[in-house]
Tab-separated table of C-alpha atoms and ligand atoms in Angstrom:
chain	number	residue	atom	x	y	z
A	361	MET	CA	18.161	17.763	-3.832
A	362	ARG	CA	17.007	18.871	-0.419
A	363	ARG	CA	13.395	17.881	0.069
A	364	GLU	CA	11.066	20.653	1.169
A	365	LEU	CA	8.045	18.554	1.968
A	366	PHE	CA	8.473	17.980	5.671
A	367	GLU	CA	8.349	20.176	8.773
A	368	GLU	CA	9.919	19.601	12.162
A	369	GLU	CA	6.966	17.556	13.458
A	370	HIS	CA	7.290	15.130	10.563
A	371	GLU	CA	10.974	14.643	11.239
A	372	ALA	CA	10.206	14.002	14.912
A	373	PHE	CA	7.604	11.449	13.832
A	374	ARG	CA	10.241	9.921	11.539
A	375	GLU	CA	12.465	9.326	14.556
A	376	THR	CA	9.585	7.633	16.392
A	377	CYS	CA	8.858	5.425	13.374
A	378	ARG	CA	12.507	4.564	12.868
A	379	SER	CA	13.131	3.510	16.441
A	380	PHE	CA	9.864	1.548	16.572
A	381	ILE	CA	10.704	-0.288	13.340
A	382	THR	CA	14.261	-1.020	14.463
A	383	LYS	CA	13.181	-2.285	17.851
A	384	GLU	CA	9.840	-3.979	17.196
A	385	LEU	CA	9.739	-5.048	13.548
A	386	VAL	CA	13.216	-5.665	12.171
A	387	PRO	CA	14.211	-8.314	14.771
A	388	HIS	CA	11.137	-10.433	13.865
A	389	GLN	CA	11.491	-10.265	10.096
A	390	GLU	CA	12.786	-13.783	9.557
A	391	GLU	CA	10.258	-15.367	11.889
A	392	TRP	CA	7.360	-13.505	10.226
A	393	GLU	CA	8.596	-14.241	6.711
A	394	ALA	CA	8.661	-17.934	7.574
A	395	ALA	CA	5.158	-17.699	9.063
A	396	GLY	CA	3.847	-15.603	6.146
A	397	VAL	CA	2.278	-13.161	8.553
A	398	VAL	CA	3.213	-10.427	11.025
A	399	SER	CA	2.200	-11.053	14.628
A	400	LYS	CA	-0.863	-9.268	15.965
A	401	ASP	CA	1.281	-8.106	18.819
A	402	ALA	CA	3.196	-5.852	16.404
A	403	TRP	CA	-0.072	-4.154	15.498
A	404	LEU	CA	-0.845	-3.489	19.157
A	405	LYS	CA	2.618	-2.076	19.709
A	406	ALA	CA	2.315	0.144	16.639
A	407	GLY	CA	-1.029	1.354	17.966
A	408	ALA	CA	0.476	2.118	21.356
A	409	GLN	CA	3.208	4.159	19.611
A	410	GLY	CA	0.601	6.264	17.804
A	411	LEU	CA	1.515	4.915	14.370
A	412	LEU	CA	-1.998	3.813	13.442
A	413	GLY	CA	-4.625	6.331	12.413
A	414	THR	CA	-2.666	9.578	12.634
A	415	ALA	CA	-5.451	11.114	10.543
A	416	VAL	CA	-8.236	9.777	12.789
A	417	GLU	CA	-9.825	12.210	15.222
A	418	GLU	CA	-8.311	12.270	18.719
A	419	ARG	CA	-11.617	11.450	20.378
A	420	PHE	CA	-11.376	7.997	18.763
A	421	GLY	CA	-7.755	7.548	19.798
A	422	GLY	CA	-6.172	8.798	16.574
A	423	GLY	CA	-3.496	11.414	16.010
A	424	GLY	CA	-6.037	14.063	15.058
A	425	VAL	CA	-3.984	15.459	12.157
A	426	ASP	CA	-5.197	14.852	8.651
A	427	ASP	CA	-1.776	15.374	7.083
A	428	PHE	CA	-0.705	12.740	4.572
A	429	ARG	CA	2.961	13.574	5.183
A	430	PHE	CA	2.826	11.494	8.378
A	431	ASN	CA	1.679	8.527	6.295
A	432	VAL	CA	4.502	9.106	3.834
A	433	VAL	CA	7.054	9.216	6.650
A	434	LEU	CA	5.958	5.827	8.014
A	435	ASP	CA	5.857	4.307	4.515
A	436	GLU	CA	9.366	5.573	3.770
A	437	GLU	CA	10.782	4.285	7.023
A	438	LEU	CA	9.260	0.824	6.559
A	439	ILE	CA	10.801	0.556	3.099
A	440	ALA	CA	14.145	1.954	4.228
A	441	ALA	CA	14.275	-0.799	6.852
A	442	GLY	CA	13.268	-3.460	4.316
A	443	VAL	CA	10.032	-4.132	6.236
A	444	THR	CA	7.486	-4.910	3.538
A	445	GLY	CA	5.115	-7.230	5.381
A	446	PHE	CA	3.630	-4.991	8.030
A	447	GLY	CA	0.392	-3.795	6.437
A	448	ALA	CA	0.183	-0.355	8.009
A	449	PRO	CA	0.082	1.349	4.581
A	450	VAL	CA	-3.139	-0.525	3.751
A	451	HIS	CA	-4.586	0.266	7.169
A	452	ASN	CA	-3.513	3.941	7.318
A	453	ASP	CA	-3.222	5.123	3.730
A	454	ILE	CA	-5.930	3.149	1.977
A	455	ASN	CA	-8.572	2.388	4.583
A	456	VAL	CA	-8.602	5.516	6.758
A	457	PRO	CA	-10.409	7.769	4.272
A	458	TYR	CA	-13.203	5.212	3.846
A	459	LEU	CA	-13.706	5.023	7.603
A	460	THR	CA	-13.308	8.714	8.408
A	461	LYS	CA	-15.081	10.278	5.436
A	462	LEU	CA	-17.891	7.810	4.779
A	463	ALA	CA	-18.640	6.288	8.177
A	464	THR	CA	-21.470	7.587	10.326
A	465	GLU	CA	-20.839	8.751	13.891
A	466	GLU	CA	-22.154	5.422	15.186
A	467	GLN	CA	-19.875	3.449	12.852
A	468	LYS	CA	-16.867	5.565	13.793
A	469	ARG	CA	-17.526	4.855	17.468
A	470	ARG	CA	-17.718	1.153	16.747
A	471	TRP	CA	-14.663	0.814	14.521
A	472	LEU	CA	-12.158	3.615	14.956
A	473	PRO	CA	-10.953	3.126	18.553
A	474	GLY	CA	-9.829	-0.458	17.789
A	475	PHE	CA	-8.401	0.736	14.479
A	476	CYS	CA	-6.088	3.131	16.336
A	477	THR	CA	-5.009	0.750	19.110
A	478	GLY	CA	-4.227	-1.985	16.595
A	479	GLU	CA	-6.833	-4.315	18.078
A	480	THR	CA	-8.790	-4.032	14.852
A	481	VAL	CA	-6.642	-4.735	11.801
A	482	THR	CA	-8.320	-3.725	8.553
A	483	ALA	CA	-8.324	-4.891	4.948
A	484	ILE	CA	-10.088	-3.785	1.800
A	485	ALA	CA	-11.482	-6.420	-0.537
A	486	MET	CA	-12.086	-5.329	-4.101
A	487	THR	CA	-10.335	-7.951	-6.217
A	488	GLU	CA	-11.975	-11.246	-7.159
A	489	PRO	CA	-10.592	-14.240	-9.022
A	490	GLU	CA	-12.366	-13.057	-12.179
A	491	ALA	CA	-12.079	-9.274	-11.678
A	492	GLY	CA	-9.021	-7.220	-10.816
A	493	SER	CA	-8.336	-4.366	-13.216
A	494	ASP	CA	-11.934	-4.489	-14.343
A	495	LEU	CA	-13.565	-3.703	-11.018
A	496	GLN	CA	-16.947	-3.342	-12.623
A	497	GLY	CA	-16.795	-7.083	-13.242
A	498	ILE	CA	-17.066	-8.033	-9.558
A	499	ARG	CA	-19.672	-10.672	-8.743
A	500	THR	CA	-19.848	-10.653	-4.946
A	501	THR	CA	-23.359	-9.692	-3.932
A	502	ALA	CA	-24.767	-8.013	-0.829
A	503	LEU	CA	-28.520	-8.307	-1.071
A	504	ARG	CA	-30.841	-6.529	1.295
A	505	ASP	CA	-33.004	-8.733	3.505
A	506	GLY	CA	-34.952	-6.678	6.032
A	507	ASP	CA	-32.484	-4.896	8.290
A	508	GLU	CA	-29.547	-6.872	6.986
A	509	TYR	CA	-27.403	-7.455	3.922
A	510	VAL	CA	-26.564	-11.030	2.949
A	511	ILE	CA	-23.148	-11.274	1.344
A	512	ASN	CA	-22.058	-14.046	-1.016
A	513	GLY	CA	-18.895	-14.255	-3.060
A	514	GLN	CA	-15.151	-14.620	-3.081
A	515	LYS	CA	-12.241	-12.186	-2.933
A	516	THR	CA	-8.576	-12.818	-3.569
A	517	PHE	CA	-5.152	-11.180	-3.113
A	518	ILE	CA	-6.401	-9.338	-0.026
A	519	SER	CA	-3.591	-7.686	1.924
A	520	ASN	CA	-3.860	-8.163	5.713
A	521	GLY	CA	-6.331	-10.911	4.826
A	522	ILE	CA	-5.257	-13.259	7.614
A	523	ASN	CA	-4.913	-10.653	10.346
A	524	ALA	CA	-7.948	-8.581	9.390
A	525	ASP	CA	-10.689	-8.114	11.964
A	526	LEU	CA	-12.607	-5.716	9.761
A	527	VAL	CA	-12.915	-5.909	5.982
A	528	ILE	CA	-14.280	-3.223	3.685
A	529	VAL	CA	-15.972	-5.328	1.034
A	530	VAL	CA	-16.876	-4.107	-2.432
A	531	ALA	CA	-20.105	-5.850	-3.433
A	532	ARG	CA	-23.083	-5.579	-5.710
A	533	THR	CA	-26.212	-4.460	-3.909
A	534	ASP	CA	-28.025	-4.321	-7.240
A	535	PRO	CA	-26.715	-6.996	-9.616
A	536	ASP	CA	-28.414	-5.388	-12.633
A	537	ALA	CA	-27.312	-1.787	-12.188
A	538	GLY	CA	-23.754	-1.882	-13.560
A	539	HIS	CA	-21.344	0.311	-11.618
A	540	GLU	CA	-24.302	2.050	-9.999
A	541	GLY	CA	-25.138	-1.202	-8.241
A	542	ILE	CA	-21.828	-1.357	-6.353
A	543	SER	CA	-21.672	-0.566	-2.614
A	544	LEU	CA	-19.218	-0.813	0.273
A	545	LEU	CA	-20.051	-3.043	3.239
A	546	VAL	CA	-17.968	-3.468	6.356
A	547	VAL	CA	-17.683	-7.059	7.536
A	548	GLU	CA	-16.350	-8.043	10.949
A	549	SER	CA	-14.327	-11.242	10.731
A	550	ASP	CA	-16.346	-13.033	13.407
A	551	ARG	CA	-19.546	-12.977	11.331
A	552	ASP	CA	-20.992	-16.399	10.510
A	553	GLY	CA	-20.161	-17.452	6.963
A	554	PHE	CA	-16.984	-15.368	6.738
A	555	GLN	CA	-14.040	-17.606	5.959
A	556	ARG	CA	-10.425	-17.012	5.195
A	557	GLY	CA	-8.918	-19.107	2.429
A	558	ARG	CA	-5.244	-19.655	1.721
A	559	ASN	CA	-2.559	-17.272	2.856
A	560	LEU	CA	-1.144	-16.979	-0.649
A	561	GLU	CA	2.485	-17.827	-1.282
A	562	LYS	CA	4.189	-14.941	-3.054
A	563	ILE	CA	7.601	-14.348	-4.603
A	564	GLY	CA	8.224	-11.362	-2.303
A	565	GLN	CA	6.749	-9.468	0.634
A	566	LYS	CA	6.769	-12.819	2.357
A	567	SER	CA	5.534	-11.664	5.752
A	568	GLN	CA	2.566	-9.808	4.258
A	569	ASP	CA	-0.560	-11.922	4.711
A	570	THR	CA	-2.202	-11.759	1.299
A	571	ALA	CA	-5.223	-14.028	1.392
A	572	GLU	CA	-8.373	-15.333	-0.167
A	573	LEU	CA	-11.643	-14.466	1.562
A	574	PHE	CA	-14.963	-16.274	1.221
A	575	PHE	CA	-18.425	-14.994	2.035
A	576	ASN	CA	-21.151	-17.615	2.380
A	577	ASP	CA	-24.464	-16.046	3.369
A	578	VAL	CA	-22.664	-13.593	5.637
A	579	ARG	CA	-25.300	-11.441	7.317
A	580	VAL	CA	-24.321	-7.930	8.384
A	581	PRO	CA	-26.698	-5.284	9.739
A	582	ALA	CA	-27.725	-2.565	7.292
A	583	ALA	CA	-25.839	-0.292	9.697
A	584	ASN	CA	-22.610	-1.749	8.208
A	585	LEU	CA	-23.191	-0.063	4.844
A	586	LEU	CA	-20.466	2.545	4.265
A	587	GLY	CA	-21.814	5.719	2.743
A	588	GLU	CA	-24.760	5.380	0.397
A	589	GLU	CA	-25.970	2.310	-1.406
A	590	GLY	CA	-24.950	2.303	-5.074
A	591	GLN	CA	-22.170	4.856	-4.584
A	592	GLY	CA	-19.367	2.338	-3.965
A	593	PHE	CA	-17.731	2.716	-7.342
A	594	ILE	CA	-17.603	6.489	-6.959
A	595	TYR	CA	-16.089	6.158	-3.468
A	596	LEU	CA	-13.393	3.881	-4.898
A	597	MET	CA	-12.602	6.385	-7.638
A	598	GLN	CA	-12.363	9.154	-5.032
A	599	ASN	CA	-9.990	7.216	-2.791
A	600	LEU	CA	-7.802	5.357	-5.261
A	601	PRO	CA	-5.556	8.410	-5.931
A	602	GLN	CA	-4.418	8.358	-2.269
A	603	GLU	CA	-3.749	4.614	-2.520
A	604	ARG	CA	-1.696	5.192	-5.668
A	605	LEU	CA	0.217	8.058	-4.115
A	606	SER	CA	1.045	5.863	-1.135
A	607	ILE	CA	2.456	3.182	-3.439
A	608	ALA	CA	4.397	5.766	-5.448
A	609	ALA	CA	5.871	7.237	-2.250
A	610	ALA	CA	6.949	3.789	-1.077
A	611	SER	CA	8.494	3.119	-4.478
A	612	ALA	CA	10.447	6.380	-4.467
A	613	ALA	CA	11.829	5.391	-1.061
A	614	GLY	CA	12.535	1.856	-2.257
A	615	ALA	CA	14.520	3.087	-5.259
A	616	ALA	CA	16.512	5.523	-3.098
A	617	LYS	CA	17.324	2.776	-0.622
A	618	ALA	CA	18.437	0.340	-3.343
A	619	LEU	CA	20.692	3.013	-4.811
A	620	GLU	CA	22.220	3.809	-1.421
A	621	MET	CA	23.082	0.204	-0.702
A	622	THR	CA	24.488	-0.263	-4.181
A	623	LYS	CA	26.735	2.802	-3.944
A	624	GLU	CA	28.095	1.350	-0.731
A	625	TYR	CA	28.676	-1.998	-2.415
A	626	CYS	CA	30.409	-0.372	-5.390
A	627	ARG	CA	32.810	1.433	-3.059
A	628	GLU	CA	33.815	-1.779	-1.350
A	629	ARG	CA	33.766	-4.483	-3.990
A	630	THR	CA	36.898	-4.660	-6.098
A	631	ALA	CA	37.597	-6.207	-9.497
A	632	PHE	CA	40.632	-5.845	-11.715
A	633	GLY	CA	42.424	-4.163	-8.815
A	634	ARG	CA	40.003	-1.329	-8.216
A	635	PRO	CA	36.586	-0.688	-6.631
A	636	ILE	CA	33.875	-1.525	-9.175
A	637	GLY	CA	32.529	2.007	-8.694
A	638	LYS	CA	35.603	3.272	-10.536
A	639	PHE	CA	34.527	1.689	-13.818
A	640	GLN	CA	32.900	4.223	-16.084
A	641	ASN	CA	30.001	1.877	-16.806
A	642	THR	CA	29.250	1.512	-13.097
A	643	ARG	CA	29.376	5.284	-12.615
A	644	PHE	CA	27.068	5.826	-15.584
A	645	GLU	CA	24.651	3.233	-14.242
A	646	LEU	CA	24.663	4.893	-10.830
A	647	ALA	CA	24.435	8.366	-12.381
A	648	GLU	CA	21.395	7.419	-14.432
A	649	MET	CA	19.715	5.819	-11.443
A	650	ALA	CA	20.527	8.766	-9.168
A	651	THR	CA	18.901	11.051	-11.734
A	652	GLU	CA	15.779	8.936	-11.989
A	653	VAL	CA	15.477	8.655	-8.217
A	654	GLU	CA	15.689	12.455	-7.834
A	655	VAL	CA	13.200	13.106	-10.627
A	656	GLY	CA	10.755	10.572	-9.185
A	657	GLN	CA	11.060	11.955	-5.665
A	658	VAL	CA	10.413	15.523	-6.787
A	659	PHE	CA	7.266	14.446	-8.617
A	660	VAL	CA	6.019	12.380	-5.667
A	661	ASP	CA	6.638	15.248	-3.241
A	662	ARG	CA	4.784	17.629	-5.514
A	663	CYS	CA	1.863	15.180	-5.729
A	664	VAL	CA	1.825	14.951	-1.921
A	665	ARG	CA	1.631	18.765	-1.768
A	666	GLU	CA	-1.264	18.743	-4.221
A	667	HIS	CA	-2.941	16.060	-2.126
A	668	LEU	CA	-2.547	18.133	1.055
A	669	LYS	CA	-4.507	20.891	-0.680
A	670	GLY	CA	-7.135	18.373	-1.780
A	671	GLU	CA	-6.103	18.980	-5.383
A	672	LEU	CA	-4.300	15.814	-6.447
A	673	SER	CA	-5.789	14.956	-9.809
A	674	ILE	CA	-6.677	11.418	-10.819
A	675	ASP	CA	-4.279	11.542	-13.769
A	676	ASN	CA	-1.356	12.934	-11.766
A	677	ALA	CA	-1.809	10.177	-9.175
A	678	ALA	CA	-1.856	7.623	-12.003
A	679	MET	CA	1.303	9.165	-13.525
A	680	ALA	CA	3.102	8.951	-10.181
A	681	LYS	CA	1.943	5.380	-9.645
A	682	TRP	CA	3.083	3.981	-12.980
A	683	TRP	CA	6.232	5.983	-13.534
A	684	VAL	CA	7.718	5.788	-10.050
A	685	THR	CA	6.915	2.096	-9.572
A	686	GLU	CA	8.402	1.229	-12.972
A	687	MET	CA	11.450	3.319	-12.059
A	688	ASN	CA	11.696	1.448	-8.750
A	689	LYS	CA	11.557	-1.874	-10.567
A	690	ARG	CA	14.217	-0.755	-13.067
A	691	VAL	CA	16.485	0.575	-10.336
A	692	VAL	CA	16.424	-2.555	-8.164
A	693	ASP	CA	17.109	-4.680	-11.226
A	694	ARG	CA	20.119	-2.565	-12.253
A	695	CYS	CA	21.340	-2.420	-8.647
A	696	LEU	CA	21.122	-6.197	-8.402
A	697	GLN	CA	23.230	-6.484	-11.574
A	698	LEU	CA	25.914	-4.280	-10.013
A	699	HIS	CA	26.084	-6.699	-7.079
A	700	GLY	CA	27.057	-9.505	-9.453
A	701	GLY	CA	26.396	-13.012	-8.114
A	702	TYR	CA	25.913	-11.702	-4.602
A	703	GLY	CA	22.880	-9.800	-5.839
A	704	TYR	CA	21.201	-13.119	-6.538
A	705	MET	CA	21.761	-14.332	-2.973
A	706	LEU	CA	18.888	-13.825	-0.596
A	707	GLU	CA	21.251	-12.928	2.222
A	708	TYR	CA	21.912	-9.653	0.375
A	709	PRO	CA	19.195	-7.062	0.912
A	710	ILE	CA	19.180	-6.115	-2.770
A	711	ALA	CA	17.895	-9.602	-3.631
A	712	LYS	CA	15.017	-9.227	-1.190
A	713	ALA	CA	14.329	-5.708	-2.505
A	714	PHE	CA	14.186	-7.099	-6.058
A	715	LEU	CA	11.531	-9.630	-5.038
A	716	ASP	CA	9.596	-7.296	-2.754
A	717	THR	CA	9.458	-4.554	-5.388
A	718	ARG	CA	8.066	-6.599	-8.238
A	719	VAL	CA	4.463	-6.168	-7.174
A	720	GLN	CA	4.591	-2.365	-7.054
A	721	THR	CA	3.635	-2.049	-10.728
A	722	ILE	CA	0.729	-4.472	-10.252
A	723	TYR	CA	-1.329	-3.752	-7.142
A	724	GLY	CA	-3.249	-0.524	-6.668
A	725	GLY	CA	-3.871	-0.585	-10.431
A	726	THR	CA	-1.396	-1.966	-12.955
A	727	THR	CA	0.936	0.174	-15.049
A	728	GLU	CA	-1.247	-0.553	-18.062
A	729	ILE	CA	-4.401	0.631	-16.307
A	730	MET	CA	-2.558	3.753	-15.068
A	731	LYS	CA	-1.608	4.579	-18.644
A	732	GLU	CA	-5.222	4.059	-19.699
A	733	ILE	CA	-6.240	6.615	-17.067
A	734	VAL	CA	-3.570	9.125	-18.091
A	735	GLY	CA	-4.558	8.592	-21.718
A	736	ARG	CA	-8.180	9.364	-20.937
A	737	TYR	CA	-7.154	12.783	-19.638
A	738	LEU	CA	-5.096	13.697	-22.703
A	739	ASP	CA	-8.119	14.930	-24.590
A	740	ILE	CA	-7.379	12.994	-27.777
B	1589	FAD	C1	0.534	-8.793	-3.280
B	1589	FAD	C2	-0.797	-8.271	-3.725
B	1589	FAD	C3	-1.595	-7.579	-2.816
B	1589	FAD	C4	-2.864	-7.117	-3.210
B	1589	FAD	N1	-3.675	-6.511	-2.282
B	1589	FAD	C5	-4.966	-6.243	-2.612
B	1589	FAD	C6	-5.898	-5.790	-1.621
B	1589	FAD	O1	-5.540	-5.580	-0.454
B	1589	FAD	N2	-7.187	-5.599	-1.992
B	1589	FAD	C7	-7.610	-5.804	-3.258
B	1589	FAD	O2	-8.792	-5.612	-3.523
B	1589	FAD	N3	-6.754	-6.224	-4.234
B	1589	FAD	C8	-5.449	-6.453	-3.928
B	1589	FAD	N4	-4.586	-6.909	-4.910
B	1589	FAD	C9	-5.078	-7.121	-6.253
B	1589	FAD	C10	-4.490	-6.161	-7.294
B	1589	FAD	O3	-5.018	-4.869	-7.126
B	1589	FAD	C11	-4.788	-6.759	-8.668
B	1589	FAD	O4	-3.968	-7.921	-8.787
B	1589	FAD	C12	-4.502	-5.814	-9.813
B	1589	FAD	O5	-5.413	-4.735	-9.793
B	1589	FAD	C13	-4.568	-6.511	-11.176
B	1589	FAD	O6	-5.728	-7.290	-11.304
B	1589	FAD	P1	-5.617	-8.822	-11.783
B	1589	FAD	O7	-4.596	-9.465	-10.919
B	1589	FAD	O8	-6.967	-9.400	-11.814
B	1589	FAD	O9	-5.019	-8.744	-13.249
B	1589	FAD	P2	-5.864	-8.552	-14.592
B	1589	FAD	O10	-6.825	-7.450	-14.423
B	1589	FAD	O11	-6.368	-9.870	-15.021
B	1589	FAD	O12	-4.707	-8.090	-15.584
B	1589	FAD	C14	-3.816	-9.002	-16.232
B	1589	FAD	C15	-2.962	-8.191	-17.207
B	1589	FAD	O13	-3.802	-7.578	-18.190
B	1589	FAD	C16	-3.576	-6.200	-18.229
B	1589	FAD	N5	-4.815	-5.474	-18.526
B	1589	FAD	C17	-6.030	-5.634	-17.935
B	1589	FAD	N6	-6.911	-4.763	-18.438
B	1589	FAD	C18	-6.224	-4.037	-19.381
B	1589	FAD	C19	-6.567	-2.973	-20.264
B	1589	FAD	N7	-7.801	-2.451	-20.280
B	1589	FAD	N8	-5.628	-2.488	-21.095
B	1589	FAD	C20	-4.367	-3.005	-21.084
B	1589	FAD	N9	-3.982	-3.990	-20.267
B	1589	FAD	C21	-4.887	-4.503	-19.437
B	1589	FAD	C22	-3.088	-5.849	-16.824
B	1589	FAD	O14	-2.407	-4.618	-16.807
B	1589	FAD	C23	-2.213	-7.045	-16.525
B	1589	FAD	O15	-0.958	-6.867	-17.096
B	1589	FAD	C24	-3.298	-7.328	-4.540
B	1589	FAD	C25	-2.466	-7.976	-5.457
B	1589	FAD	C26	-1.241	-8.470	-5.056
B	1589	FAD	C27	-0.405	-9.203	-6.061
């Protein structure tokens, strides 16, 4: 089905993304996967190409267009190229709204120029060892002391955790006030008491630096509070739909890519004297997957349209997140099967896609939590 989401300027941006990824990211994949982290230089180059902060105002060095389709284009191109470690989706899709919608003019001046050049890599730290799905269970505290907040606690599974220069930290400013005691603090990585832990070893997305972060009496000025004290949980609820849409969009692209490479494989690989694509079972497998990929893409594109109007509902974002990521997982698994033994070999891109995809149904809110959200809106 011809997609109707994009205009000419998005397609032009797609070309820019594609050539940047081909030239600057793809050649370093192996080196970065071995290192478990993408080089900072790549961030600077992405910034110089205008790929960071398209939605940030021009006066801070951003693209000046708050149009989520540009984010989707970059996400799709990264996935299509098999580049899953470069954390631009976290930086652009997840963190931008916090820094553009909640930050004061003074904070924007401090943080956004570096954000757009790539000098300031960002992360967002919600999850803790004892609290992931249940965000209200976080224990990290940020207690007011004069003109400062003193932060203590531990975060884990933080994307861009090793490269991050700036971390949006979810913490309790009032330990006794339940979700009304949660606030967002921005922590620069050179603050005393801020420590990175392990760069966690994962089964996929090997060049993505997913790390533990520790906060031991980290003092930040009160001017690093994002938005209002006690409103952090509400801000998260407001911004999580965009995060989930970003993951769904990447998953739709991931499923489409896996299908494309598998069709190619089924044309070329022969068994019993004919291409394996000629077996009815293979055609049925591919037909079912092609259908699911189309259905998922249409729903994602419609959600993006709703989001452009500011009308993406929490339950529709949750539907897109769980259904499209589960579809992505199913599709890469079935595609791997059609590759036979070669599908199990890491030198085949489908094997890497299988490993890289597995997390899609987990981060950004698990499938189970997404269904809980959808269920809440069913009025039963
Ligand atoms: C690679 C990676 C990158 C990540 N990046 C970030 C990041 O940048 N920042 C960040 O803050 N976090 C990040 N996360 C954390 C991620 O968001 C959490 O792992 C996720 O939300 C699940 O939390 P958990 O791991 O604590 O699992 P748990 O919450 O312990 O869940 C365990 C299981 O129980 C199920 N479960 C829990 N509650 C319910 C319920 N009410 N009903 C039914 N089932 C339930 C879950 O669905 C899951 O299957 C990342 C995780 C990974 C793996």
